[in-house]
Short mmCIF file of C-alpha atoms in Angstrom, two decimals:
data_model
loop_
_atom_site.label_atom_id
_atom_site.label_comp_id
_atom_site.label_asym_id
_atom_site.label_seq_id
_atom_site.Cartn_x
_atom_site.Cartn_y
_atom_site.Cartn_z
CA UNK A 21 10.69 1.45 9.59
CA UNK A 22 7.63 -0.92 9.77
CA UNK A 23 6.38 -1.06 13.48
CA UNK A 24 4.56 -4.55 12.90
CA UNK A 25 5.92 -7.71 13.14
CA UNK A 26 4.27 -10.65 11.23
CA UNK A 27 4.53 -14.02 10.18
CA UNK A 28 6.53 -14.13 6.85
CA UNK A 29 3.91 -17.40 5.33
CA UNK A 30 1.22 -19.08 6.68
CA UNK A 31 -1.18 -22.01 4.67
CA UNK A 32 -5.12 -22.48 5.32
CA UNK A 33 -7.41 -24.78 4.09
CA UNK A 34 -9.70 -23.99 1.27
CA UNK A 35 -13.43 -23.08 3.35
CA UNK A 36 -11.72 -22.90 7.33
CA UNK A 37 -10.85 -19.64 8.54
CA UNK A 38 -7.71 -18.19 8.21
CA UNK A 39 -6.42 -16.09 11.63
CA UNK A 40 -3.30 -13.98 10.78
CA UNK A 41 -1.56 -12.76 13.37
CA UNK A 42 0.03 -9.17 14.11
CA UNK A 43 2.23 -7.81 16.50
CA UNK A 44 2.62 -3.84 17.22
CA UNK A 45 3.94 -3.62 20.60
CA UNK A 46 5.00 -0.17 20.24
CA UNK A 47 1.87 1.30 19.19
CA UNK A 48 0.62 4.79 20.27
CA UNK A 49 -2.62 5.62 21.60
CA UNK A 50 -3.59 7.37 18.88
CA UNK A 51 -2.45 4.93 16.07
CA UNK A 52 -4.48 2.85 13.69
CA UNK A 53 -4.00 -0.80 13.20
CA UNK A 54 -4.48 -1.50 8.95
CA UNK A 55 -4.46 -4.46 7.13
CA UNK A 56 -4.01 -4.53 3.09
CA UNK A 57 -3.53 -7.11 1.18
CA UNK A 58 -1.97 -8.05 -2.28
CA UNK A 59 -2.49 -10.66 -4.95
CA UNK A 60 0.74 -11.20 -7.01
CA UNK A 61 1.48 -7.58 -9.57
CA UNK A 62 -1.41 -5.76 -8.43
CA UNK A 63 -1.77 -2.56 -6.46
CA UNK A 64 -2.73 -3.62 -2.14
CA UNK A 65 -5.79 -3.75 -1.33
CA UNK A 66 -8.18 -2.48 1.66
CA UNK A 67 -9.53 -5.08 4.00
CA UNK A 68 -10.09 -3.21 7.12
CA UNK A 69 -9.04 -1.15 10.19
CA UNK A 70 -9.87 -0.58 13.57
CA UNK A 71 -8.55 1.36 16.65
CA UNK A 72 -9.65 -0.12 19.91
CA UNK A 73 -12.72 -1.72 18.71
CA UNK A 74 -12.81 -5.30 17.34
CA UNK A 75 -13.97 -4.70 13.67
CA UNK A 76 -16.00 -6.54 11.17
CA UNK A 77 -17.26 -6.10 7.39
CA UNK A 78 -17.86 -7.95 4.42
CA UNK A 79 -14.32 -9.16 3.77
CA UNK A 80 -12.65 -9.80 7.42
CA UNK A 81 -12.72 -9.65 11.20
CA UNK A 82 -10.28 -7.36 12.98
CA UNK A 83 -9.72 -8.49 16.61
CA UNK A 84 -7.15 -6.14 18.99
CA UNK A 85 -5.75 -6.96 21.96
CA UNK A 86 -6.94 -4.66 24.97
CA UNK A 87 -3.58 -3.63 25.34
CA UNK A 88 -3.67 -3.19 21.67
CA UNK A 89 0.19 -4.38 21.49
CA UNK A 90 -1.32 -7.13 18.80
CA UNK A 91 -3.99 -7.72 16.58
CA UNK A 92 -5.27 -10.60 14.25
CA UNK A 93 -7.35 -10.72 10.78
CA UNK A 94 -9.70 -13.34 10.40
CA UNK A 95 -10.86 -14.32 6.80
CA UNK A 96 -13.97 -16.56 7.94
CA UNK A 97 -14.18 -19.01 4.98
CA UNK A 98 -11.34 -18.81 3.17
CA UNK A 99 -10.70 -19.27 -0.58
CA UNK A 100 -8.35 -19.90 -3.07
CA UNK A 101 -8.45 -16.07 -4.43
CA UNK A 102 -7.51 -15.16 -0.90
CA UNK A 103 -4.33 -16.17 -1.54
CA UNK A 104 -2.12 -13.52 -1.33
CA UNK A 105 0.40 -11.50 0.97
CA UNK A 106 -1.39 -9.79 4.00
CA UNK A 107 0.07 -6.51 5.31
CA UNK A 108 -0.85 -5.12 8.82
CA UNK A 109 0.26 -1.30 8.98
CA UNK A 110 0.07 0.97 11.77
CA UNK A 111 -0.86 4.49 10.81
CA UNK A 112 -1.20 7.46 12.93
CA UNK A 113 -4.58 9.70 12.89
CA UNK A 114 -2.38 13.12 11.80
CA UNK A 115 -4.24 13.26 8.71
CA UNK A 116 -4.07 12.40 5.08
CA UNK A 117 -0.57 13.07 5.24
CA UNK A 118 0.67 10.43 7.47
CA UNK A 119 2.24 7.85 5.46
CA UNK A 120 1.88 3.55 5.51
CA UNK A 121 5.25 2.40 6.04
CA UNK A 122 4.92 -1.55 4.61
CA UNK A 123 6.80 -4.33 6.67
CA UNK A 124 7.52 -7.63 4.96
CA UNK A 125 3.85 -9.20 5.81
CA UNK A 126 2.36 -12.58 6.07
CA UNK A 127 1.97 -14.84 2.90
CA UNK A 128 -0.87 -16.81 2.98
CA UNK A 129 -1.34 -19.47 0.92
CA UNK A 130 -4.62 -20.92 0.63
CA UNK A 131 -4.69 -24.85 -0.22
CA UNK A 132 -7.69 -26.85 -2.30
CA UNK B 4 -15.44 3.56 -3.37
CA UNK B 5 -12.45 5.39 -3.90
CA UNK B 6 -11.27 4.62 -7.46
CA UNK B 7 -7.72 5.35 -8.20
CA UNK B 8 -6.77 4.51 -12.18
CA UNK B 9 -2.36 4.46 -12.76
CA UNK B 10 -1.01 4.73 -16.43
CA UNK B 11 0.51 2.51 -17.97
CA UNK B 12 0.20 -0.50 -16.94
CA UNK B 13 3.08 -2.28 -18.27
CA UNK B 14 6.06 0.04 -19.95
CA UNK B 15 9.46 -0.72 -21.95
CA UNK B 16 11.67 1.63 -22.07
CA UNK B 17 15.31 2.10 -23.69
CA UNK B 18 18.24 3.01 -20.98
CA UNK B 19 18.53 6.90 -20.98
CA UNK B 20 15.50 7.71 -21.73
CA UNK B 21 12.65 9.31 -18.92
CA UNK B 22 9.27 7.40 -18.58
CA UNK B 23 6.04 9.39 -17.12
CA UNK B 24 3.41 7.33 -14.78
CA UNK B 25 0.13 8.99 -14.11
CA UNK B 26 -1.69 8.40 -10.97
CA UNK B 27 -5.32 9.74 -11.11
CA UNK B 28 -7.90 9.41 -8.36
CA UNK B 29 -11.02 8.93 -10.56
CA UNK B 30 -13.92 9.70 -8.56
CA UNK B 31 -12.43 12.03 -4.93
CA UNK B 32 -10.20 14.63 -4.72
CA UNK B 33 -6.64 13.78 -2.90
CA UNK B 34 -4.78 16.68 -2.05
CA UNK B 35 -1.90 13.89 -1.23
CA UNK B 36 -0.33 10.87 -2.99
CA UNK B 37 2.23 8.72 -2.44
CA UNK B 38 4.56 6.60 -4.56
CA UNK B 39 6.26 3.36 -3.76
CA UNK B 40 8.62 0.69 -5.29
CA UNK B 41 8.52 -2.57 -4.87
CA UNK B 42 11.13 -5.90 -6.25
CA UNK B 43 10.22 -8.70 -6.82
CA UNK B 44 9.38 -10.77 -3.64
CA UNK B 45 9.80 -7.70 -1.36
CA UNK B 46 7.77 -5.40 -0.25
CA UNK B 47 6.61 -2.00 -1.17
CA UNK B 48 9.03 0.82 -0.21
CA UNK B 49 7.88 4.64 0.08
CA UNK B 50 9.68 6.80 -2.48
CA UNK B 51 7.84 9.95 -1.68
CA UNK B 52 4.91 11.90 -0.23
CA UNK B 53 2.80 14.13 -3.11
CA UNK B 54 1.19 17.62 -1.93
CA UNK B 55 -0.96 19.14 -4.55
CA UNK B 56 0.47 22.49 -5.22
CA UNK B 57 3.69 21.77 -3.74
CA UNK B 58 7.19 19.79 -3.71
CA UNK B 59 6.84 16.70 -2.78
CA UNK B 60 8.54 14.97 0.06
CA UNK B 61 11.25 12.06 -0.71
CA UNK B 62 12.35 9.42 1.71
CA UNK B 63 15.58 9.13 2.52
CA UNK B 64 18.03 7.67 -0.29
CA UNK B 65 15.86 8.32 -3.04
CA UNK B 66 17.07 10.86 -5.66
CA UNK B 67 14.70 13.60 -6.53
CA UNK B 68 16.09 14.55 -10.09
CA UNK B 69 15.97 10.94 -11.10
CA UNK B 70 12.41 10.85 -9.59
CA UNK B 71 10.45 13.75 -10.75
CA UNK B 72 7.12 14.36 -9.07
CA UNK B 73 4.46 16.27 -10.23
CA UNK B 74 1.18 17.11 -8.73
CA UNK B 75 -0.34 19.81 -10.48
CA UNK B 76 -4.13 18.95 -9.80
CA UNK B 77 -6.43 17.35 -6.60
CA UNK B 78 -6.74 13.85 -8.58
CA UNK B 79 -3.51 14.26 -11.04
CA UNK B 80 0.17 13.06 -9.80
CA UNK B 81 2.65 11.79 -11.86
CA UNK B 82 5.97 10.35 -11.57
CA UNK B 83 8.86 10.86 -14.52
CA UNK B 84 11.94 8.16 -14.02
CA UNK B 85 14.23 10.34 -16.12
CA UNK B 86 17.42 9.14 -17.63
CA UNK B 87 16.13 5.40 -16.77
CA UNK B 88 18.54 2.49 -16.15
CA UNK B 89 18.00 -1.54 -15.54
CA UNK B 90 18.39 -0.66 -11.92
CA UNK B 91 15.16 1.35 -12.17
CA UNK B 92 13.26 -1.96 -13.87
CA UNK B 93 10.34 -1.74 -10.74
CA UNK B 94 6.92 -2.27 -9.96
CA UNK B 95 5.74 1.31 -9.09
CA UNK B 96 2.77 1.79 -7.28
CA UNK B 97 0.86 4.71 -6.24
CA UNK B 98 -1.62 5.61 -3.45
CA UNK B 99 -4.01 8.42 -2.62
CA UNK B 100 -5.72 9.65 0.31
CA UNK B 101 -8.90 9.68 0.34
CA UNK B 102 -10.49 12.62 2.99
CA UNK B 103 -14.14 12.31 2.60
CA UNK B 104 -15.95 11.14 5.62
CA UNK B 105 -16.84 7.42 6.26
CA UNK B 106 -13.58 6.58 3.77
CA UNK B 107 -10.86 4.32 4.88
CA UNK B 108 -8.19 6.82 3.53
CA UNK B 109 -5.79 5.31 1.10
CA UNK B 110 -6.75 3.34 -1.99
CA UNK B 111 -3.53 1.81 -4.28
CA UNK B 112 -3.46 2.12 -8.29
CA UNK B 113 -2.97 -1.12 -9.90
CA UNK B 114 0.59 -0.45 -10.61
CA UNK B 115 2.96 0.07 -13.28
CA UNK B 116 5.95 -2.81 -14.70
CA UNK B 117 8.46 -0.73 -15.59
CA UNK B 118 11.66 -2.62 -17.56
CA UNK B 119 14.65 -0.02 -18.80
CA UNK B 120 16.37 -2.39 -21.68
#
């Protein structure tokens, strides 16, 4: 089973940023917090991760709780192509053979 | 980046008859894949957990002879719905792990619209 809970839909204005929520309260130490998203028939895609540290690149901001029992993605400026539905994933650091296990994730619709 | 190409894109098939989708990681090595399913407006479900070299690991309720998987090579799985039915009609998706350093570890295929008529 998933061990995030999110928002099933959220909207955003077109150019304001877009702060999607998280909520892992059962997460180990040693876990990874994930976010993927996926525009409608296509395979998810990467945004970022992080572990304890807040975490930024090109696409997103990452911010975790200190007690890192939730996180939220920020999309800075959002746009119309970021409309899509927004998984957050907690993965273990086992290796290559730990598994993502998918919850139901946040649709975001984006609005001209 | 990690590059991983899946085959076909889009398939039709005929009920009782097995359809092949290859998942190739195009330009790393992934000594494991993994397959999921996903209906419209859900989300994606693990089917199972592909070991290069070895059996693969299915989650629980899904059938291993319907679901043949095959990974014979490091950037080579594929999955074989054999003896297909409308129930099968999916979106299949397929993910590999990439282990080189500074990757983020698992990059998704585009996926493949399967429809058993």
């Amino acid at each position: 089973d998933a061990k995030t809970t999110q928002p099933p839909s959220m909207d955003c204005a077109e150019g304001r940023a877009a702060n999607l929520p998280c909520n892992h309260s059962t997460i180990s130490g040693n876990e990874y917090v994930y976010w993927y998203r996926q525009i409608h028939s296509q395979g998810p895609q990467y945004i970022i991760h992080g572990l304890k540290n807040n975490e930024t690149n090109e696409m997103a901001s990452l911010i975790i709780t200190e007690d890192r029992k939730s996180s939220t993605l920020i999309l800075p400026h959002a746009t119309l192509r970021d409309t899509a539905v927004y998984y957050c994933i907690v993965r273990g650091v086992q290796g290559g053979s730990e598994k993502l296990v998918f919850g139901k994730g946040t649709k975001l619709t984006v609005n001209p | 980046g990690a590059v991983v190409s899946q085959h076909p894109s889009r398939v039709i098939c005929k009920s009782g008859t097995s359809v092949k989708i290859e998942c190739r990681s195009l330009d790393f090595q992934a000594t494991t894949m993994f397959w999921y399913r996903q209906f419209p407006k859900k989300s994606l479900m693990l089917m199972a957990t592909s070991n290069e070299g070895s059996k693969a690991t299915y989650e629980q309720g899904v059938e291993k002879d319907k679901f043949l998987i095959n990974h014979a090579s490091l950037t080579l799985s594929t999955l074989t719905v054999t003896s297909a039915h409308p129930e099968d009609s999916s979106f299949y998706i397929c993910s590999a792990w990439d282990a080189r350093p500074l990757s983020y570890g698992y990059t998704f295929g585009s996926g493949t619209r399967l429809t058993v008529v």
